[in-house]
Short mmCIF file of C-alpha atoms in Angstrom, two decimals:
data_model
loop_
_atom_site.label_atom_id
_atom_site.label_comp_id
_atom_site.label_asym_id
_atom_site.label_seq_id
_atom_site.Cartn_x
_atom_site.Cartn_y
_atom_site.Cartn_z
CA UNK A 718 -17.81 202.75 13.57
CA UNK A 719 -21.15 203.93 14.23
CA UNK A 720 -22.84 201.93 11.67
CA UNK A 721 -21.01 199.29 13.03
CA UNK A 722 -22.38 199.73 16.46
CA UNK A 723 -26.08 200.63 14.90
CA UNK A 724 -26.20 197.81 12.75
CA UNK A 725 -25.12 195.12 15.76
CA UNK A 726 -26.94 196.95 18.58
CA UNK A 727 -29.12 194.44 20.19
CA UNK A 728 -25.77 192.14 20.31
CA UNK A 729 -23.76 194.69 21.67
CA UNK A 730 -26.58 195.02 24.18
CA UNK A 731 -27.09 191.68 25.26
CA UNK A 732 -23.79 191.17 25.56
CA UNK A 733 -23.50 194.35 27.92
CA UNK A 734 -26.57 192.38 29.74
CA UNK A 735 -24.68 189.15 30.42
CA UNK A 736 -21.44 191.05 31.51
CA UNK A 737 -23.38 193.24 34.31
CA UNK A 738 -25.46 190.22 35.45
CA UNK A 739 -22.60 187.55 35.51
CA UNK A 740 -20.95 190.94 37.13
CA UNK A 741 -23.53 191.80 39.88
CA UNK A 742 -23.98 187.93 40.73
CA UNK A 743 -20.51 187.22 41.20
CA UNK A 744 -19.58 190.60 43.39
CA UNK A 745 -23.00 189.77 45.62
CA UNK A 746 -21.72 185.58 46.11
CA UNK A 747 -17.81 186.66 46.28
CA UNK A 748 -18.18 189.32 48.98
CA UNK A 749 -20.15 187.05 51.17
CA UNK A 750 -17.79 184.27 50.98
CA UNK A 751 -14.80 186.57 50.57
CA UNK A 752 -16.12 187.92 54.45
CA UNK A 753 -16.53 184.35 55.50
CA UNK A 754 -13.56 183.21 54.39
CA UNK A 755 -11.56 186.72 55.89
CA UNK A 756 -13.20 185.70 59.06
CA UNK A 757 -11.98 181.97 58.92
CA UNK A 758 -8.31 183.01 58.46
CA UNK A 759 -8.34 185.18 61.43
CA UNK A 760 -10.26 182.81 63.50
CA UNK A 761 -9.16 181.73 67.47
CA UNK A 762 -8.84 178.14 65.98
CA UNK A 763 -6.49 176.67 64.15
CA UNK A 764 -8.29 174.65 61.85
CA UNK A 765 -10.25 177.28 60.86
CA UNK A 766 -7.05 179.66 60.04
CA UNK A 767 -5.86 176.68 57.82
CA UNK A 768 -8.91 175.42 55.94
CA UNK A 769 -9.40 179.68 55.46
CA UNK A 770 -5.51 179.77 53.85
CA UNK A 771 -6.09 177.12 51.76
CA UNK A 772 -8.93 177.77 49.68
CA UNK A 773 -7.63 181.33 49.73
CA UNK A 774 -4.21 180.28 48.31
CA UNK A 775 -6.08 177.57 45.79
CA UNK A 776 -8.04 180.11 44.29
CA UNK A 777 -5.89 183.02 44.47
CA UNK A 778 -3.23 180.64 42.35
CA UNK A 779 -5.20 178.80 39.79
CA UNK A 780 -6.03 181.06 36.65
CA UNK A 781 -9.39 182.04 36.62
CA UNK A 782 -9.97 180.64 33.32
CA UNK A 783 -8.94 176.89 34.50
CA UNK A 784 -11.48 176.96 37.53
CA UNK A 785 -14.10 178.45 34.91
CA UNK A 786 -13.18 175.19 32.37
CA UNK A 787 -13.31 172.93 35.40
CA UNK A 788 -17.30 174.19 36.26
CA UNK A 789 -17.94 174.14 31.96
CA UNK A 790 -16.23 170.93 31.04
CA UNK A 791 -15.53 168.50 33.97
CA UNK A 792 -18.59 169.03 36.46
CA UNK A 793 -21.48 168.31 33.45
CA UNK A 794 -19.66 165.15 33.21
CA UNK A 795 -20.95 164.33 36.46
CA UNK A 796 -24.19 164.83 35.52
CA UNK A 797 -24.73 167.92 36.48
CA UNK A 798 -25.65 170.48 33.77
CA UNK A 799 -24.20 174.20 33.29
CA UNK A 800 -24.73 176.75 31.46
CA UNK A 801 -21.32 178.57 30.24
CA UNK A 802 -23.26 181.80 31.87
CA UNK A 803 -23.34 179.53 35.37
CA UNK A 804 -20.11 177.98 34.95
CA UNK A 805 -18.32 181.37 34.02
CA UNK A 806 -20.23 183.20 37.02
CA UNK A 807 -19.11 180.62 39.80
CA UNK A 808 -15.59 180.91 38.30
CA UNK A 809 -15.51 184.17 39.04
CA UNK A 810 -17.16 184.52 42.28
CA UNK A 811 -14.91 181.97 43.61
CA UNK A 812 -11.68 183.32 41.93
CA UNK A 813 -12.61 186.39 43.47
CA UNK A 814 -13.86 185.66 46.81
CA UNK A 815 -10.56 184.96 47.13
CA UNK A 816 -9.22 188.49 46.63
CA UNK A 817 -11.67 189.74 48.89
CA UNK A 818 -11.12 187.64 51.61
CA UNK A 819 -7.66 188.62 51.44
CA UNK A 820 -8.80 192.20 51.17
CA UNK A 821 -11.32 192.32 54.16
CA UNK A 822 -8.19 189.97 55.46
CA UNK A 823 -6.46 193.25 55.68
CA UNK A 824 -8.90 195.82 56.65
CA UNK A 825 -9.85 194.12 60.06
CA UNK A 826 -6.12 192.94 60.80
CA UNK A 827 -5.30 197.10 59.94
CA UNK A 828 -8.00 197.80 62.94
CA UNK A 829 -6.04 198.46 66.35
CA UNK A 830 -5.38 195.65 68.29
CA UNK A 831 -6.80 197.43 71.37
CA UNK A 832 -10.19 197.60 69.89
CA UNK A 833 -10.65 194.10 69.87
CA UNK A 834 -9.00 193.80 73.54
CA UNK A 835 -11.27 196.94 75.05
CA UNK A 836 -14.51 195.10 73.82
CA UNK A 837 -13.62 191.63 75.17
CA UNK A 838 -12.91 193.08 78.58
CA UNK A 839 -16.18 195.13 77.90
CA UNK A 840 -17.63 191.97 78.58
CA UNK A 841 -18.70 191.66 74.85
CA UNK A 842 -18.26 187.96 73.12
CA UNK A 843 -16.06 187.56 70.50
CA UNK A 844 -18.49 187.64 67.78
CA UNK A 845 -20.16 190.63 69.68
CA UNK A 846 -16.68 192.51 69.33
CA UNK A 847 -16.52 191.96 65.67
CA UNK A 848 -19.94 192.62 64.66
CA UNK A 849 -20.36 195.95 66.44
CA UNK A 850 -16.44 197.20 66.79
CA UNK A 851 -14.26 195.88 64.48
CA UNK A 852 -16.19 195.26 61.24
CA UNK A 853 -17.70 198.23 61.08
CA UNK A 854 -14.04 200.12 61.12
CA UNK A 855 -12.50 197.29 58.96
CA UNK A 856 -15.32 198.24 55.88
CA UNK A 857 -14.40 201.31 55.65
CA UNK A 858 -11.07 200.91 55.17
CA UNK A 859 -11.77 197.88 53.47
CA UNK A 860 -13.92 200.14 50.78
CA UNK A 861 -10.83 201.55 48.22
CA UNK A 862 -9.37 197.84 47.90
CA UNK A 863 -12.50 196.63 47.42
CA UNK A 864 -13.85 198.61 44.72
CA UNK A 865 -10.65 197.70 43.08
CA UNK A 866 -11.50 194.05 43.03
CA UNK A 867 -14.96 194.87 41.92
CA UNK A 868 -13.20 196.52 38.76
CA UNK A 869 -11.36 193.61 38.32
CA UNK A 870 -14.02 191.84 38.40
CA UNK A 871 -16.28 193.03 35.32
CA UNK A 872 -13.12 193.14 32.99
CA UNK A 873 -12.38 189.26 34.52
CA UNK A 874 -16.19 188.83 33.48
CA UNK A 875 -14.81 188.28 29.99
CA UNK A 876 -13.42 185.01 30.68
CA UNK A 877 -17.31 184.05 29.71
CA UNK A 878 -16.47 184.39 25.72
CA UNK A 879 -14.47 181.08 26.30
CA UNK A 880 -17.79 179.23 27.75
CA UNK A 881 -19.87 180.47 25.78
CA UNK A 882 -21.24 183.10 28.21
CA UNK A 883 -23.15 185.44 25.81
CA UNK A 884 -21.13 188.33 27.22
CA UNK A 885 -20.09 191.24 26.01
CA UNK A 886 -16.58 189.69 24.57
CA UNK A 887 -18.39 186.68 23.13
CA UNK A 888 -20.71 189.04 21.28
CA UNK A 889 -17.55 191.37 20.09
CA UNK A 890 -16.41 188.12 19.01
CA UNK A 891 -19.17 187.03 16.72
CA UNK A 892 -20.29 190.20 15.35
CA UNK A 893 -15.76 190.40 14.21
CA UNK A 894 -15.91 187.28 13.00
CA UNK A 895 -19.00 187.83 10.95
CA UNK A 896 -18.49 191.73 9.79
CA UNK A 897 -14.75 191.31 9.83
CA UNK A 898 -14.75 194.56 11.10
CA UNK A 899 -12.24 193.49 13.96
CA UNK A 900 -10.29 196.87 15.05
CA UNK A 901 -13.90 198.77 15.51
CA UNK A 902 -15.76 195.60 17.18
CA UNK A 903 -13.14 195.80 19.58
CA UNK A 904 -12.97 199.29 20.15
CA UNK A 905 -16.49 199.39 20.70
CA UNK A 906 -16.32 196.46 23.04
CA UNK A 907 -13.46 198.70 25.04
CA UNK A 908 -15.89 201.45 25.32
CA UNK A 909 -18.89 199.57 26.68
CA UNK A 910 -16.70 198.40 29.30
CA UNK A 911 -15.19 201.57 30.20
CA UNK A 912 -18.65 202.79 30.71
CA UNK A 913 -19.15 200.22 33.28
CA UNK A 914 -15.73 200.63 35.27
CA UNK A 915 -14.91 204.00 34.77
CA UNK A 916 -17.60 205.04 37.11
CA UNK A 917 -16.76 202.76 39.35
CA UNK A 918 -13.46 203.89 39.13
CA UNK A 919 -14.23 207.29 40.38
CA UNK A 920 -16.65 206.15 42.50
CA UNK A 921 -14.68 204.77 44.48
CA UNK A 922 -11.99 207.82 44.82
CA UNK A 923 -15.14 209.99 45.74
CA UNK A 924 -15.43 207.19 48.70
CA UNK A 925 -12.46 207.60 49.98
CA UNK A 926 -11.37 210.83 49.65
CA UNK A 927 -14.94 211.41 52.18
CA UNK A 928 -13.67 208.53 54.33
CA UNK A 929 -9.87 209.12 54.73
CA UNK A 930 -8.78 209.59 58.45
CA UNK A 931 -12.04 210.43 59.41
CA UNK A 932 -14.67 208.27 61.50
CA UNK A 933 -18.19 209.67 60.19
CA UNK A 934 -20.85 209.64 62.73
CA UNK A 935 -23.26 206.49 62.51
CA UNK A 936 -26.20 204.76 64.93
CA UNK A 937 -25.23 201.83 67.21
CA UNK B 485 -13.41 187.78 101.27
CA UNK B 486 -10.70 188.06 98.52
CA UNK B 487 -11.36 189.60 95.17
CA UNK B 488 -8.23 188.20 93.41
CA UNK B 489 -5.46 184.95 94.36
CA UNK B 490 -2.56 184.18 92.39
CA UNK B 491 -1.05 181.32 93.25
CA UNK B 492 2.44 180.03 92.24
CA UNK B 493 1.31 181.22 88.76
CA UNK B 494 3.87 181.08 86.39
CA UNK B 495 3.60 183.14 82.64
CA UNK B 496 5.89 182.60 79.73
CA UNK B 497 5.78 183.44 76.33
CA UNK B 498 7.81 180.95 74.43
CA UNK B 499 10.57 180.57 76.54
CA UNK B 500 10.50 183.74 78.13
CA UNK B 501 9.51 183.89 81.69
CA UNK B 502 7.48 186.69 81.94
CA UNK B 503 5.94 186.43 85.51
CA UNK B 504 7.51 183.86 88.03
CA UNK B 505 6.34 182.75 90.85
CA UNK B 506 3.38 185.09 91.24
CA UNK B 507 1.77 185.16 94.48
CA UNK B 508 -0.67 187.87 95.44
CA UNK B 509 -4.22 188.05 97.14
CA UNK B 510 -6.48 191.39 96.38
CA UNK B 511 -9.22 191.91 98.98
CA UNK B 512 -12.55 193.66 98.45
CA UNK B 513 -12.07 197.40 98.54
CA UNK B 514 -8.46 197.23 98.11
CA UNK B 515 -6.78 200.04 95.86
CA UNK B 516 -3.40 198.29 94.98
CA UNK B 517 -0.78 199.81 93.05
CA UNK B 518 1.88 198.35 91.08
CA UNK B 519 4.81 200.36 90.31
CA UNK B 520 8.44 198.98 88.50
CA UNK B 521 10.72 199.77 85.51
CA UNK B 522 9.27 199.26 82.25
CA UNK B 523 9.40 195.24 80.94
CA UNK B 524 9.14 194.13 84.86
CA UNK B 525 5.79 192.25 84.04
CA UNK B 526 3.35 194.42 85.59
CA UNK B 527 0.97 195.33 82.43
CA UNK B 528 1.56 191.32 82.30
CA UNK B 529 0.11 190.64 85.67
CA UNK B 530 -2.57 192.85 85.32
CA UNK B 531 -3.62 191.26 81.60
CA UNK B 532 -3.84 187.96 83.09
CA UNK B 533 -6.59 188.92 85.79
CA UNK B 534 -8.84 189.52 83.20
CA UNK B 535 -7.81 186.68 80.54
CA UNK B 536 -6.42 188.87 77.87
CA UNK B 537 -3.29 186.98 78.67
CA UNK B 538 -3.70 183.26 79.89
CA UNK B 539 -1.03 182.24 82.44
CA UNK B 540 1.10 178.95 82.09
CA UNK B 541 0.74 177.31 85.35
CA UNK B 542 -0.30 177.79 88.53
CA UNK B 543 -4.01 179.22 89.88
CA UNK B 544 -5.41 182.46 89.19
CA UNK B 545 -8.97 182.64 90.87
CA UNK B 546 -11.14 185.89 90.62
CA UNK B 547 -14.36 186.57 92.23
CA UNK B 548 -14.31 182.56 92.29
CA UNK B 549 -13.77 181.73 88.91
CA UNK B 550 -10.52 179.54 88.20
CA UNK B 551 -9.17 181.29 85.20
CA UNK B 552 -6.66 178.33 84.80
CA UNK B 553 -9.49 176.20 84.34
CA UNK B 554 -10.19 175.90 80.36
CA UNK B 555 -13.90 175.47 81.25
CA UNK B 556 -14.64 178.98 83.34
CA UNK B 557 -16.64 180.95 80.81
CA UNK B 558 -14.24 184.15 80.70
CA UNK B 559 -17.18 186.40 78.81
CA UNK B 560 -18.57 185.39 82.68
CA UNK B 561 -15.76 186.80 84.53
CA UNK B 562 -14.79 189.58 82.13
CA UNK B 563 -18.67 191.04 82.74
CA UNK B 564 -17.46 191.76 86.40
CA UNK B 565 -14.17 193.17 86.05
CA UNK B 566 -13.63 196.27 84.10
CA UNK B 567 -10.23 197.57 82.42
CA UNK B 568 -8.86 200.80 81.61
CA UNK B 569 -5.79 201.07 79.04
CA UNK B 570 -2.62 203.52 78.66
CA UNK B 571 -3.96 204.07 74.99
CA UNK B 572 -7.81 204.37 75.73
CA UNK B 573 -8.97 202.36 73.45
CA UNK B 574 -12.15 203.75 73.21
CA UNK B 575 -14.54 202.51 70.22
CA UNK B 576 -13.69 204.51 67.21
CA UNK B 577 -16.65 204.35 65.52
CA UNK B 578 -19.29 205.17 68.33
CA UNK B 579 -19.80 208.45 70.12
CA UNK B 580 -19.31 209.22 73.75
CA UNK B 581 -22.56 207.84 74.79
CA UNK B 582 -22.62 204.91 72.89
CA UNK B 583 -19.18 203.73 73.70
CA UNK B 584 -20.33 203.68 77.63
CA UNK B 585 -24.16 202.33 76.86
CA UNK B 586 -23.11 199.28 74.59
CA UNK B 587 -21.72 196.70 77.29
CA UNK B 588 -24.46 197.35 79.77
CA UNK B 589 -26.89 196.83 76.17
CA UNK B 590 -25.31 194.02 74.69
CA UNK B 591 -23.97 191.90 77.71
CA UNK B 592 -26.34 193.48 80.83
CA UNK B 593 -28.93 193.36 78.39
CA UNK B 594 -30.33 197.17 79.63
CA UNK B 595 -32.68 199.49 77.91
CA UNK B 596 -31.55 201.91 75.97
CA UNK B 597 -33.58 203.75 78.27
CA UNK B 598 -32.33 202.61 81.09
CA UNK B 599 -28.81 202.60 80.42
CA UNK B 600 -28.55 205.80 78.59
CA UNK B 601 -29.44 207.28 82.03
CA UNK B 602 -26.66 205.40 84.01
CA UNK B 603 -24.38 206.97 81.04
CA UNK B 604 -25.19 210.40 81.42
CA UNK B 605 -24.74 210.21 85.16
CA UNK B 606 -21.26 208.54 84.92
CA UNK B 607 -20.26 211.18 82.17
CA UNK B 608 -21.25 213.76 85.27
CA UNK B 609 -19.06 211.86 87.87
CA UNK B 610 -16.37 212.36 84.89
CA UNK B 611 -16.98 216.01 84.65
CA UNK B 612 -18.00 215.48 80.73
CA UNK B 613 -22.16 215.73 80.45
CA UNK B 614 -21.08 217.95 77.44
CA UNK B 615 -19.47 215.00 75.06
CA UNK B 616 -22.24 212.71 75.39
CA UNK B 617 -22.30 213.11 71.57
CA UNK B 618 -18.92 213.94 70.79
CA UNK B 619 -16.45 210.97 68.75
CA UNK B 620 -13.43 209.81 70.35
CA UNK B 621 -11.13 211.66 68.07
CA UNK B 622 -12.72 215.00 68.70
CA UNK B 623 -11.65 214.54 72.42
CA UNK B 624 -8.19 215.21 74.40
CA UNK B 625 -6.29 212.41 75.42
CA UNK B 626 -7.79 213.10 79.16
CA UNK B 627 -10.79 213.10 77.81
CA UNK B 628 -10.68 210.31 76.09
CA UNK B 629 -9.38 208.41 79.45
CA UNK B 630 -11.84 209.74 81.81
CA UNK B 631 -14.87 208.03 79.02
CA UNK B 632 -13.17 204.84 79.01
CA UNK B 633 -13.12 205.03 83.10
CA UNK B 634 -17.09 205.55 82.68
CA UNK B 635 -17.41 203.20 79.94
CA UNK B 636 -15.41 200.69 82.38
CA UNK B 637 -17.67 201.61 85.64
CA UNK B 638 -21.38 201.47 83.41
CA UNK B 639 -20.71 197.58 83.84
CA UNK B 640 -21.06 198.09 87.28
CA UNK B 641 -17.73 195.92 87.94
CA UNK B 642 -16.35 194.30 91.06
CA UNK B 643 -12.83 195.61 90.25
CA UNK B 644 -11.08 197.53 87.64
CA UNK B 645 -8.04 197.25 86.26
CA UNK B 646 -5.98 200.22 85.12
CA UNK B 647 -2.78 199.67 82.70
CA UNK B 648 -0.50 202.67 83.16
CA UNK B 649 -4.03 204.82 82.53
CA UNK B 650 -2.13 208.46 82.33
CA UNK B 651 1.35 207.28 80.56
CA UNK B 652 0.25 208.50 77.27
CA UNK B 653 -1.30 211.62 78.45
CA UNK B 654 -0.20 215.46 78.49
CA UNK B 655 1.05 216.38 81.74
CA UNK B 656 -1.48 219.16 82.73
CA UNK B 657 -4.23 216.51 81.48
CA UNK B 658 -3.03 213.61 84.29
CA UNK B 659 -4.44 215.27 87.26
CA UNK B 660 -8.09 215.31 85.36
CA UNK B 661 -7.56 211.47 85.26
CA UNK B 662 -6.12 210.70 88.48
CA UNK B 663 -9.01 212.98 90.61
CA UNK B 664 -11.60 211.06 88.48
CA UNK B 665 -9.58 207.41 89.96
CA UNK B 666 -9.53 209.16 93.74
CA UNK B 667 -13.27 209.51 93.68
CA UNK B 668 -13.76 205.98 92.03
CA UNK B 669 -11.55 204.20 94.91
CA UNK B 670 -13.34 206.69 97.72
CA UNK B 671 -16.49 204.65 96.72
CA UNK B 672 -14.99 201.49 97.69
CA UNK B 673 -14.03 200.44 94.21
CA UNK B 674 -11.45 197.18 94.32
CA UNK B 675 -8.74 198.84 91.87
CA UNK B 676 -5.23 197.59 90.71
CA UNK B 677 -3.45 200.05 89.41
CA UNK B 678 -0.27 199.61 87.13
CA UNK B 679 1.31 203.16 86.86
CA UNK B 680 4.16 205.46 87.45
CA UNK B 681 2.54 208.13 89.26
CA UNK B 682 4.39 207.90 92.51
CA UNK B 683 2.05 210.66 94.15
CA UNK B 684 -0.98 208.52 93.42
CA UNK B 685 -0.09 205.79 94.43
CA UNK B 686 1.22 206.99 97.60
CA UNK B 687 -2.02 209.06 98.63
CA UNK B 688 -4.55 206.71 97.36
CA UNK B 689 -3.25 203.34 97.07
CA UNK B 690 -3.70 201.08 99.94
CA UNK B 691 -0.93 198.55 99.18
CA UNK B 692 2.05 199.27 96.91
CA UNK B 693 4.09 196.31 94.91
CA UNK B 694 6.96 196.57 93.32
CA UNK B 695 7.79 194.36 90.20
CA UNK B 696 11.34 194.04 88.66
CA UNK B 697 12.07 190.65 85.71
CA UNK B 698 8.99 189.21 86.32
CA UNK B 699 9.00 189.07 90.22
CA UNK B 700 7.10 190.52 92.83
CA UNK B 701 9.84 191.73 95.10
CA UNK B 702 8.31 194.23 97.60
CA UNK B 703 4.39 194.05 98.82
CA UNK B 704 3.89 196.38 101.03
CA UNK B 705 0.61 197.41 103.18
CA UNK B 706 2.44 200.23 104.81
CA UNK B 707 2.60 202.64 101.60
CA UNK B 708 3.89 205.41 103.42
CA UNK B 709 6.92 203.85 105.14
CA UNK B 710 7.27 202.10 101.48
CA UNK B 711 7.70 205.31 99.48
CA UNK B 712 10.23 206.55 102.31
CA UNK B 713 12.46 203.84 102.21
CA UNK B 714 11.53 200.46 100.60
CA UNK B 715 13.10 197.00 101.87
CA UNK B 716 14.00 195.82 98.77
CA UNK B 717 17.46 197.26 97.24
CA UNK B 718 16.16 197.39 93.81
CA UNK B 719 13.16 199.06 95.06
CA UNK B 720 15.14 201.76 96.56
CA UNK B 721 16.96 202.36 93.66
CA UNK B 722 13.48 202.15 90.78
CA UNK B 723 12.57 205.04 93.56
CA UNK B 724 15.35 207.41 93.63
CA UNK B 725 15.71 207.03 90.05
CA UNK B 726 12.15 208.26 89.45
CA UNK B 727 11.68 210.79 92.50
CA UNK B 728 15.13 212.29 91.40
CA UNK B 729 13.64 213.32 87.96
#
């Protein structure tokens, strides 16, 4: 196993490169429009609210692999050119914007009703309310859920072996094919993602067992 | 000249009829109470004056603005009347001080300075200099009410509204709350009042109404005569119901 890793290490590593970049990208893009699109579905109008549901339900529904095909295969034929790194990295970020826009969805609908009513008759706008009330509550219990999604995310990342991604699966991929070596390729592969979630993992349960039913102290 | 008109306003919510008929003029000054069984309306009645409920028909007009009217800016009206709610409601993620300082910063745009200094003066009128930096869930329930009647008055309102502002609270913490009120409507505040607290509204309230279905069916000026014997039939009977406990 070891040689095996040894004698493939600059592959393993690149591949490890491509996974945490397509990784970061697409958990930087997908929380911003995740948040957006959270925002949209719980919007005063109505159009918003819809146009929010549907490219949350369109996104949540389609296999992440199909929209990642659609950005690889069908937009080049329109002339414009993408890498299978690109294509698999807007897959993602839009197949998982739309978890998190169901997630942060949930956190600022879980926020009492009353907080939103106390800082409209505050005087505060709407936007006001949420910015300085109601987000700020809904992220932290929006934090758990979301570092699930985020876990999701990097093992998701290896939809980019089918484009051609240069990720860590695509390089398992090549170096099994080539070495035959397939059970310890893949092993390895398992490991070097492990090291990226499992601290996440337990990141994330260090979060919230500091956060749980307690509001810390922090500067308006 | 009058704070607060209904007129004929009319509330449902799908088909229910929530308020019918409303008619009611609050004057400057005026400490009104209104008292009725639970599901009458009144918390109803009281959401509507400042737009957190939008009536179905008829006029609402306060301090001038026609809230009927879809183009009245209600961040405009809601700057100059202030509410107080049966569950607080305070902001759960900002401490004493900062609860009370953030409308006059955000909307009044104040110093922090300057309205950091109004705070610590209203958390004296409470009786709760001490919490300036305390969080809302390290307080008491009375507590925790007498800070949202601060945060409420640091917007330097022309009325406030108060929905059932002790119902949730331990007995032996009410009186806290209600003295804090008293010295709030001594100033000349312009107060409605939705609550149960017969004493209070007997002492301090200047007008009493009674609410039963959605109606106003007693509105009385002369609270004292009201509390010993009301006109109204239902009236009589909310109040020996609730005096008899």
């Amino acid at each position: 196993m070891w040689t095996i890793f040894t004698n493939n290490f600059g592959m393993f590593m690149e591949g490890l490169g491509y996974t945490l970049g397509a990784s970061l990208l697409s958990l930087f893009f997908s929380l911003i429009i995740g948040t957006i699109f959270a925002l949209l579905q719980i919007n005063p109008s109505r159009t918003a609210r819809i146009f929010g549901r549907i490219y949350v339900e369109f996104f949540r529904n389609v296999p992440l692999l199909v929209i990642t095909m659609f950005f690889y295969v069908v937009i080049p034929r329109l002339g414009i050119p993408l890498s299978g790194f690109a294509a698999g990295s807007i897959g993602l970020t839009l197949y998982t914007s739309a978890f998190i826009a169901e997630t942060v969805r949930a956190g600022i609908q879980s926020v009492d009703p009353g907080q939103m009513e106390a800082a409209r008759s505050n005087g505060m706008t709407y936007v006001q309310a949420m910015r300085y009330i109601i987000l700020p509550q809904a992220i932290k219990i929006t934090v758990p859920p979301l570092g699930n999604q985020f876990i999701n995310l990097v093992k998701n990342s290896s939809v980019l072996a089918f484009v051609a991604g240069f990720d860590l699966m695509y390089q398992g991929n090549l170096i099994a094919s080539t070495t035959f070596e397939t059970t310890t390729t893949y092993a390895i592969v398992g490991i070097l993602y492990l090291i990226i979630t499992l601290p996440m993992s337990y990141g994330m349960t260090y979060l919230d067992h500091r956060w749980s039913g307690r509001n810390t102290r922090e500067e308006a | 000249m009058s704070m607060i008109e209904f007129h004929d306003v009319e509330k449902y919510y799908g088909k229910f009829h929530a308020l019918y008929h409303i008619n009611l003029t609050v004057e400057k000054g005026e400490v009104v109470t209104i008292i009725g069984p639970s599901g009458s309306g009144k918390s109803t009645l009281l959401r509507t004056i400042n737009g957190l409920e939008r009536i179905s028909s008829g006029q609402l007009i306060v301090n001038n603005f026609d809230l009927a009217d879809k183009k009245t800016d209600m961040n405009r009206t809601r700057k100059n009347v202030g509410m107080v709610f049966q569950h607080f409601n305070l902001y759960a993620n900002k401490s004493v001080l900062d609860n009370i300082t953030l409308g006059p910063r955000l909307v009044l745009k104040e110093s922090k300075d300057k309205a950091e200094e109004e705070a610590r003066a209203l958390l004296d009128l409470v009786g709760l200099s001490e919490k300036a930096k305390s969080m809302p869930n390290q307080l008491s329930g009375g507590q925790q009410q007498r800070i949202a009647i601060a945060r409420s008055l640091a917007m330097k309102p022309q009325a406030i509204l108060f929905d059932e502002p002790t119902s949730a609270l331990d007995p032996e913490m009410i009186g806290d709350v209600l003295n804090v009120m008293k010295k709030i409507a001594e100033q000349g505040m312009t107060m409605i009042v939705v609550t149960h607290e017969m004493g209070f509204a007997e002492e301090v309230g200047d007008r009493v109404v009674f609410m039963d279905n959605g109606h106003i069916l007693e509105d009385s000026k002369d609270v004292r005569s009201f509390f010993e014997k009301p006109k109204d039939e239902r009236a009589q009977e909310f109040l020996s119901k609730v005096i008899n406990h």
